[in-house]
Amino acid sequence: MRLTEERVIPFLAGRGGDDDLDDLIADAVRQAKVRFRANAWGLGVLKASGSGDFDSGLYIWGRPFFVTADDPATVAETVVRYCNSTLDEVDDLARSQIDLLDPALSNHVEPDMAGTLPADRHLAKGFRWKLDLLREATSAVRAGRPTIRNGDGDEISAADALTGNIQFVLIEFLAALLPGWIERGRVWPTELAEQATTNGYPPLSDNTALFGSFPAEFPSLDWVPNWTIPSNYAIGGYAASSNIQPLRNWLSQNVEALAEVGDQWNDRPYVRKALRKFDEALALAELTGSAFVEAAEIYYPGMGTVN
């Protein structure tokens, strides 16, 4: 949230120069290449093992990068190591994760490089164009211009572009710098809490904090926060860094009740795995002093957008 408040929100609000986030964009590009290489190792293990006991829903399309550790603290520490890695350091880190599964497996695995990654300049453009668009929308609102042109050249409401997209664009960008976990189905914490009989409500609040200074600066606009995920491409419940440990405690105390809810397929083991992923994500937030937020469609594995 310090990065949000000190760097990203001021940029979106039109302060400073147009190049003020260039260092963060460059870091997002580096991490995209690290992520691509790490995932290639995970896909290589999947290919080498057939399917067997290799949990692709956890190791490839669940946790960020490629991590096979057992306990949440080690998972979080490994994610941070990937976040800070150069591309040349990824292979050794990925091999160490293969060794945790089976030391004999490393000799039979090669990274699956079937896909391709865009050139750095295209990656950079992908990370920043929405930020630039909202920065332009802010400028238009200040100047009293009702519309801006979107990436397709269509005129859109500047005010609606801001109020309807700022949270998603913010979290999508931050996730390129500190990744989240992937899960499918109606299994996010506030959704499960609504259905289960639990010991109190989870220490999550609405996500007003993600609007930053905008509501105070533009009080005439309609800033509507969410306390849970209301739809696709939306941001849900929020836990400040001070609530991360209480939220982990709440999940631990209520895991049985939450797992009994099941998901839309009435699959309770699936929900247990989702709860494991939540705790790992919270362990990363705790390690890095970050907040936690529920979100939908930040990642889209079918379209190549992974963590």
Short mmCIF file of C-alpha atoms in Angstrom, two decimals:
data_model
loop_
_atom_site.label_atom_id
_atom_site.label_comp_id
_atom_site.label_asym_id
_atom_site.label_seq_id
_atom_site.Cartn_x
_atom_site.Cartn_y
_atom_site.Cartn_z
CA MET A 1 0.00 0.00 0.00
CA ARG A 2 2.96 2.34 0.50
CA LEU A 3 3.86 1.77 -3.16
CA THR A 4 0.24 2.43 -4.08
CA GLU A 5 -0.03 5.62 -2.06
CA GLU A 6 3.40 7.06 -2.83
CA ARG A 7 3.87 6.04 -6.46
CA VAL A 8 0.93 4.59 -8.39
CA ILE A 9 -2.01 6.69 -7.15
CA PRO A 10 -0.09 9.98 -7.62
CA PHE A 11 0.77 8.88 -11.17
CA LEU A 12 -2.86 8.07 -11.94
CA ALA A 13 -3.84 11.40 -10.39
CA GLY A 14 -1.70 13.21 -12.94
CA ARG A 15 1.12 14.28 -10.67
CA GLY A 16 4.78 14.17 -11.64
CA GLY A 17 6.05 13.18 -15.06
CA ASP A 18 4.84 10.63 -17.56
CA ASP A 19 8.00 8.55 -16.97
CA ASP A 20 7.68 8.38 -13.17
CA LEU A 21 6.74 4.68 -13.19
CA ASP A 22 9.39 3.61 -15.71
CA ASP A 23 11.42 1.80 -13.04
CA LEU A 24 8.35 -0.17 -11.91
CA ILE A 25 7.45 -0.99 -15.51
CA ALA A 26 10.99 -2.27 -16.07
CA ASP A 27 10.69 -4.44 -12.96
CA ALA A 28 7.35 -5.81 -14.19
CA VAL A 29 9.01 -6.74 -17.51
CA ARG A 30 11.87 -8.50 -15.69
CA GLN A 31 9.44 -10.44 -13.52
CA ALA A 32 7.34 -11.40 -16.56
CA LYS A 33 10.40 -13.10 -18.05
CA VAL A 34 11.24 -14.77 -14.74
CA ARG A 35 7.63 -15.96 -14.45
CA PHE A 36 7.61 -17.31 -18.00
CA ARG A 37 10.80 -19.30 -17.43
CA ALA A 38 9.66 -20.61 -14.03
CA ASN A 39 6.34 -21.74 -15.49
CA ALA A 40 8.19 -23.46 -18.32
CA TRP A 41 9.95 -25.60 -15.71
CA GLY A 42 6.63 -26.44 -14.08
CA LEU A 43 5.19 -27.47 -17.44
CA GLY A 44 8.33 -29.53 -18.07
CA VAL A 45 7.79 -31.43 -14.81
CA LEU A 46 4.15 -32.00 -15.75
CA LYS A 47 5.23 -33.46 -19.09
CA ALA A 48 7.94 -35.63 -17.54
CA SER A 49 5.70 -36.99 -14.80
CA GLY A 50 2.70 -37.65 -17.02
CA SER A 51 0.24 -36.69 -14.32
CA GLY A 52 0.76 -39.01 -11.37
CA ASP A 53 1.01 -37.21 -8.06
CA PHE A 54 2.08 -33.89 -9.59
CA ASP A 55 -0.52 -31.33 -8.50
CA SER A 56 -0.63 -28.95 -11.47
CA GLY A 57 -3.55 -27.07 -9.91
CA LEU A 58 -1.22 -26.06 -7.08
CA TYR A 59 2.26 -25.97 -8.61
CA ILE A 60 1.49 -24.45 -12.03
CA TRP A 61 -2.00 -22.89 -12.10
CA GLY A 62 -2.18 -22.05 -8.40
CA ARG A 63 0.97 -20.70 -6.79
CA PRO A 64 3.03 -18.00 -8.49
CA PHE A 65 6.10 -18.98 -10.49
CA PHE A 66 6.98 -22.64 -9.76
CA VAL A 67 7.05 -23.50 -6.05
CA THR A 68 6.71 -26.98 -4.51
CA ALA A 69 7.48 -26.34 -0.82
CA ASP A 70 5.11 -27.73 1.80
CA ASP A 71 4.67 -25.01 4.42
CA PRO A 72 3.28 -21.51 3.77
CA ALA A 73 6.30 -19.68 5.19
CA THR A 74 8.70 -21.44 2.81
CA VAL A 75 6.30 -20.96 -0.09
CA ALA A 76 6.23 -17.22 0.62
CA GLU A 77 10.01 -17.01 0.96
CA THR A 78 10.46 -18.83 -2.36
CA VAL A 79 8.04 -16.50 -4.13
CA VAL A 80 10.07 -13.52 -2.88
CA ARG A 81 13.25 -15.17 -4.16
CA TYR A 82 11.68 -15.48 -7.61
CA CYS A 83 10.47 -11.86 -7.45
CA ASN A 84 14.05 -10.74 -6.81
CA SER A 85 15.72 -13.10 -9.29
CA THR A 86 17.41 -12.30 -12.53
CA LEU A 87 16.51 -14.45 -15.51
CA ASP A 88 19.88 -16.22 -15.20
CA GLU A 89 19.03 -17.30 -11.65
CA VAL A 90 15.65 -18.87 -12.42
CA ASP A 91 16.86 -22.29 -13.59
CA ASP A 92 18.72 -23.09 -10.37
CA LEU A 93 15.78 -21.96 -8.26
CA ALA A 94 13.35 -24.02 -10.32
CA ARG A 95 15.60 -27.10 -10.12
CA SER A 96 15.66 -26.74 -6.34
CA GLN A 97 11.85 -26.96 -6.42
CA ILE A 98 11.99 -30.11 -8.56
CA ASP A 99 14.40 -31.63 -6.02
CA LEU A 100 11.82 -31.08 -3.28
CA LEU A 101 9.45 -33.30 -5.27
CA ASP A 102 11.98 -35.94 -6.27
CA PRO A 103 15.77 -35.44 -6.47
CA ALA A 104 15.94 -38.03 -9.24
CA LEU A 105 13.49 -36.11 -11.40
CA SER A 106 15.77 -33.19 -12.28
CA ASN A 107 17.76 -35.30 -14.71
CA HIS A 108 14.62 -36.05 -16.70
CA VAL A 109 13.10 -32.56 -16.93
CA GLU A 110 13.62 -29.76 -19.43
CA PRO A 111 11.67 -26.49 -19.40
CA ASP A 112 8.76 -26.59 -21.81
CA MET A 113 9.40 -23.55 -24.00
CA ALA A 114 6.58 -24.22 -26.48
CA GLY A 115 5.16 -20.73 -25.94
CA THR A 116 6.72 -17.35 -26.70
CA LEU A 117 6.98 -14.12 -24.79
CA PRO A 118 6.60 -10.68 -26.43
CA ALA A 119 9.61 -8.41 -26.80
CA ASP A 120 10.43 -6.20 -23.83
CA ARG A 121 8.94 -3.07 -25.40
CA HIS A 122 5.65 -4.87 -26.03
CA LEU A 123 5.60 -6.23 -22.48
CA ALA A 124 6.23 -2.72 -21.17
CA LYS A 125 3.41 -1.31 -23.29
CA GLY A 126 1.08 -4.02 -21.99
CA PHE A 127 1.87 -3.09 -18.40
CA ARG A 128 1.44 0.64 -18.78
CA TRP A 129 -1.25 1.46 -21.34
CA LYS A 130 -4.12 1.21 -18.86
CA LEU A 131 -2.21 3.33 -16.35
CA ASP A 132 -1.62 5.96 -19.03
CA LEU A 133 -5.29 5.86 -20.03
CA LEU A 134 -6.49 6.48 -16.48
CA ARG A 135 -3.90 9.24 -16.06
CA GLU A 136 -5.38 10.85 -19.17
CA ALA A 137 -8.89 10.36 -17.77
CA THR A 138 -7.89 12.20 -14.59
CA SER A 139 -6.52 15.05 -16.67
CA ALA A 140 -9.78 15.22 -18.61
CA VAL A 141 -11.91 15.30 -15.45
CA ARG A 142 -9.77 18.12 -14.03
CA ALA A 143 -10.14 20.09 -17.23
CA GLY A 144 -13.88 19.49 -17.47
CA ARG A 145 -13.59 17.37 -20.62
CA PRO A 146 -16.30 14.69 -20.46
CA THR A 147 -14.67 12.09 -22.70
CA ILE A 148 -11.37 10.53 -23.70
CA ARG A 149 -10.48 8.04 -26.41
CA ASN A 150 -9.76 4.47 -25.36
CA GLY A 151 -7.23 2.11 -26.91
CA ASP A 152 -9.60 1.36 -29.79
CA GLY A 153 -10.11 5.03 -30.57
CA ASP A 154 -13.66 5.11 -29.21
CA GLU A 155 -14.85 8.01 -27.07
CA ILE A 156 -15.63 6.96 -23.50
CA SER A 157 -16.64 8.81 -20.35
CA ALA A 158 -13.54 10.04 -18.53
CA ALA A 159 -15.29 9.92 -15.15
CA ASP A 160 -16.62 6.39 -15.72
CA ALA A 161 -13.20 5.23 -16.90
CA LEU A 162 -11.78 6.36 -13.56
CA THR A 163 -14.44 5.19 -11.14
CA GLY A 164 -15.14 1.91 -12.93
CA ASN A 165 -11.57 0.78 -13.56
CA ILE A 166 -9.11 2.32 -11.14
CA GLN A 167 -9.16 -0.53 -8.60
CA PHE A 168 -8.82 -3.30 -11.18
CA VAL A 169 -6.07 -1.50 -13.11
CA LEU A 170 -4.23 -0.82 -9.86
CA ILE A 171 -4.33 -4.43 -8.65
CA GLU A 172 -3.51 -5.81 -12.10
CA PHE A 173 -0.36 -3.67 -12.16
CA LEU A 174 0.64 -4.41 -8.56
CA ALA A 175 0.25 -8.14 -9.27
CA ALA A 176 2.99 -7.80 -11.88
CA LEU A 177 5.31 -6.71 -9.05
CA LEU A 178 4.09 -8.98 -6.24
CA PRO A 179 2.02 -11.89 -7.62
CA GLY A 180 -1.16 -13.48 -6.35
CA TRP A 181 -2.53 -17.00 -6.39
CA ILE A 182 -4.92 -18.48 -8.99
CA GLU A 183 -8.16 -20.24 -8.07
CA ARG A 184 -11.38 -21.06 -9.88
CA GLY A 185 -14.94 -21.17 -8.64
CA ARG A 186 -16.90 -19.33 -5.96
CA VAL A 187 -14.41 -19.96 -3.18
CA TRP A 188 -13.06 -16.56 -2.19
CA PRO A 189 -13.09 -15.90 1.58
CA THR A 190 -16.02 -13.47 1.78
CA GLU A 191 -18.12 -15.76 -0.43
CA LEU A 192 -17.41 -18.79 1.76
CA ALA A 193 -18.01 -16.77 4.93
CA GLU A 194 -21.47 -15.80 3.69
CA GLN A 195 -22.42 -19.47 3.34
CA ALA A 196 -20.70 -21.05 6.33
CA THR A 197 -21.46 -20.94 10.04
CA THR A 198 -18.22 -19.49 11.32
CA ASN A 199 -16.72 -18.05 14.46
CA GLY A 200 -17.33 -14.41 13.56
CA TYR A 201 -16.83 -12.69 10.22
CA PRO A 202 -13.38 -12.62 8.59
CA PRO A 203 -11.33 -9.48 9.30
CA LEU A 204 -11.87 -8.17 5.78
CA SER A 205 -13.36 -4.79 4.90
CA ASP A 206 -14.57 -3.08 1.78
CA ASN A 207 -11.84 -1.92 -0.58
CA THR A 208 -12.18 1.85 -0.22
CA ALA A 209 -8.45 2.03 0.56
CA LEU A 210 -7.66 1.14 -3.05
CA PHE A 211 -9.20 4.40 -4.30
CA GLY A 212 -6.42 6.26 -2.50
CA SER A 213 -6.84 10.03 -2.57
CA PHE A 214 -9.32 10.06 -5.46
CA PRO A 215 -12.61 10.25 -3.48
CA ALA A 216 -11.34 13.26 -1.53
CA GLU A 217 -9.95 14.91 -4.63
CA PHE A 218 -12.99 14.26 -6.81
CA PRO A 219 -15.94 14.09 -4.36
CA SER A 220 -18.54 14.64 -7.07
CA LEU A 221 -17.70 11.33 -8.77
CA ASP A 222 -19.39 8.08 -7.76
CA TRP A 223 -16.78 5.95 -5.95
CA VAL A 224 -18.40 2.62 -5.08
CA PRO A 225 -16.27 0.15 -3.06
CA ASN A 226 -16.92 -3.59 -2.85
CA TRP A 227 -16.74 -5.82 0.22
CA THR A 228 -16.81 -9.00 -1.87
CA ILE A 229 -16.28 -9.86 -5.55
CA PRO A 230 -19.49 -8.74 -7.31
CA SER A 231 -18.70 -9.83 -10.88
CA ASN A 232 -15.98 -10.80 -13.31
CA TYR A 233 -13.09 -8.34 -13.66
CA ALA A 234 -13.72 -6.88 -10.23
CA ILE A 235 -11.97 -6.40 -6.89
CA GLY A 236 -13.45 -7.76 -3.67
CA GLY A 237 -12.75 -7.78 0.06
CA TYR A 238 -9.63 -6.12 1.44
CA ALA A 239 -7.41 -6.78 4.45
CA ALA A 240 -4.89 -4.16 5.55
CA SER A 241 -1.44 -5.38 6.54
CA SER A 242 -2.45 -5.11 10.22
CA ASN A 243 -5.26 -7.63 9.59
CA ILE A 244 -3.21 -10.29 7.79
CA GLN A 245 -2.37 -12.33 10.90
CA PRO A 246 -5.94 -12.06 12.28
CA LEU A 247 -7.25 -13.21 8.89
CA ARG A 248 -4.89 -16.20 8.88
CA ASN A 249 -6.07 -17.06 12.37
CA TRP A 250 -9.72 -16.79 11.32
CA LEU A 251 -9.18 -19.09 8.34
CA SER A 252 -7.37 -21.63 10.51
CA GLN A 253 -10.11 -21.60 13.15
CA ASN A 254 -12.88 -22.00 10.59
CA VAL A 255 -11.31 -24.27 7.99
CA GLU A 256 -13.67 -27.17 8.70
CA ALA A 257 -16.81 -25.03 8.49
CA LEU A 258 -15.60 -23.30 5.34
CA ALA A 259 -14.64 -26.56 3.65
CA GLU A 260 -18.08 -28.02 4.36
CA VAL A 261 -19.68 -25.34 2.21
CA GLY A 262 -18.16 -26.77 -0.96
CA ASP A 263 -18.03 -24.84 -4.20
CA GLN A 264 -20.48 -24.72 -7.10
CA TRP A 265 -19.57 -28.33 -7.89
CA ASN A 266 -20.02 -29.37 -4.22
CA ASP A 267 -16.35 -30.39 -4.19
CA ARG A 268 -15.09 -30.09 -0.62
CA PRO A 269 -11.49 -31.26 -1.25
CA TYR A 270 -11.28 -28.51 -3.88
CA VAL A 271 -12.28 -25.92 -1.29
CA ARG A 272 -9.68 -27.24 1.14
CA LYS A 273 -7.01 -26.67 -1.49
CA ALA A 274 -8.36 -23.16 -2.08
CA LEU A 275 -8.10 -22.45 1.64
CA ARG A 276 -4.50 -23.66 1.55
CA LYS A 277 -3.78 -21.21 -1.27
CA PHE A 278 -5.38 -18.35 0.67
CA ASP A 279 -3.14 -19.05 3.65
CA GLU A 280 -0.06 -19.12 1.43
CA ALA A 281 -1.03 -15.80 -0.16
CA LEU A 282 -1.55 -14.35 3.31
CA ALA A 283 1.85 -15.71 4.37
CA LEU A 284 3.38 -13.75 1.48
CA ALA A 285 1.48 -10.63 2.54
CA GLU A 286 2.71 -11.11 6.10
CA LEU A 287 6.32 -11.61 4.97
CA THR A 288 6.31 -8.51 2.77
CA GLY A 289 4.15 -6.26 4.94
CA SER A 290 1.51 -6.11 2.22
CA ALA A 291 -2.26 -5.98 2.18
CA PHE A 292 -4.48 -8.75 0.77
CA VAL A 293 -7.34 -8.42 -1.66
CA GLU A 294 -9.80 -10.70 -3.44
CA ALA A 295 -9.94 -10.24 -7.21
CA ALA A 296 -11.43 -11.84 -10.31
CA GLU A 297 -9.72 -12.18 -13.71
CA ILE A 298 -6.37 -10.67 -12.77
CA TYR A 299 -5.01 -13.90 -14.28
CA TYR A 300 -6.42 -15.73 -17.28
CA PRO A 301 -4.38 -18.92 -17.84
CA GLY A 302 -6.36 -19.88 -20.94
CA MET A 303 -5.18 -16.65 -22.58
CA GLY A 304 -1.61 -16.96 -21.31
CA THR A 305 -1.94 -14.53 -18.39
CA VAL A 306 -0.45 -16.46 -15.47
CA ASN A 307 1.15 -15.76 -12.13
#
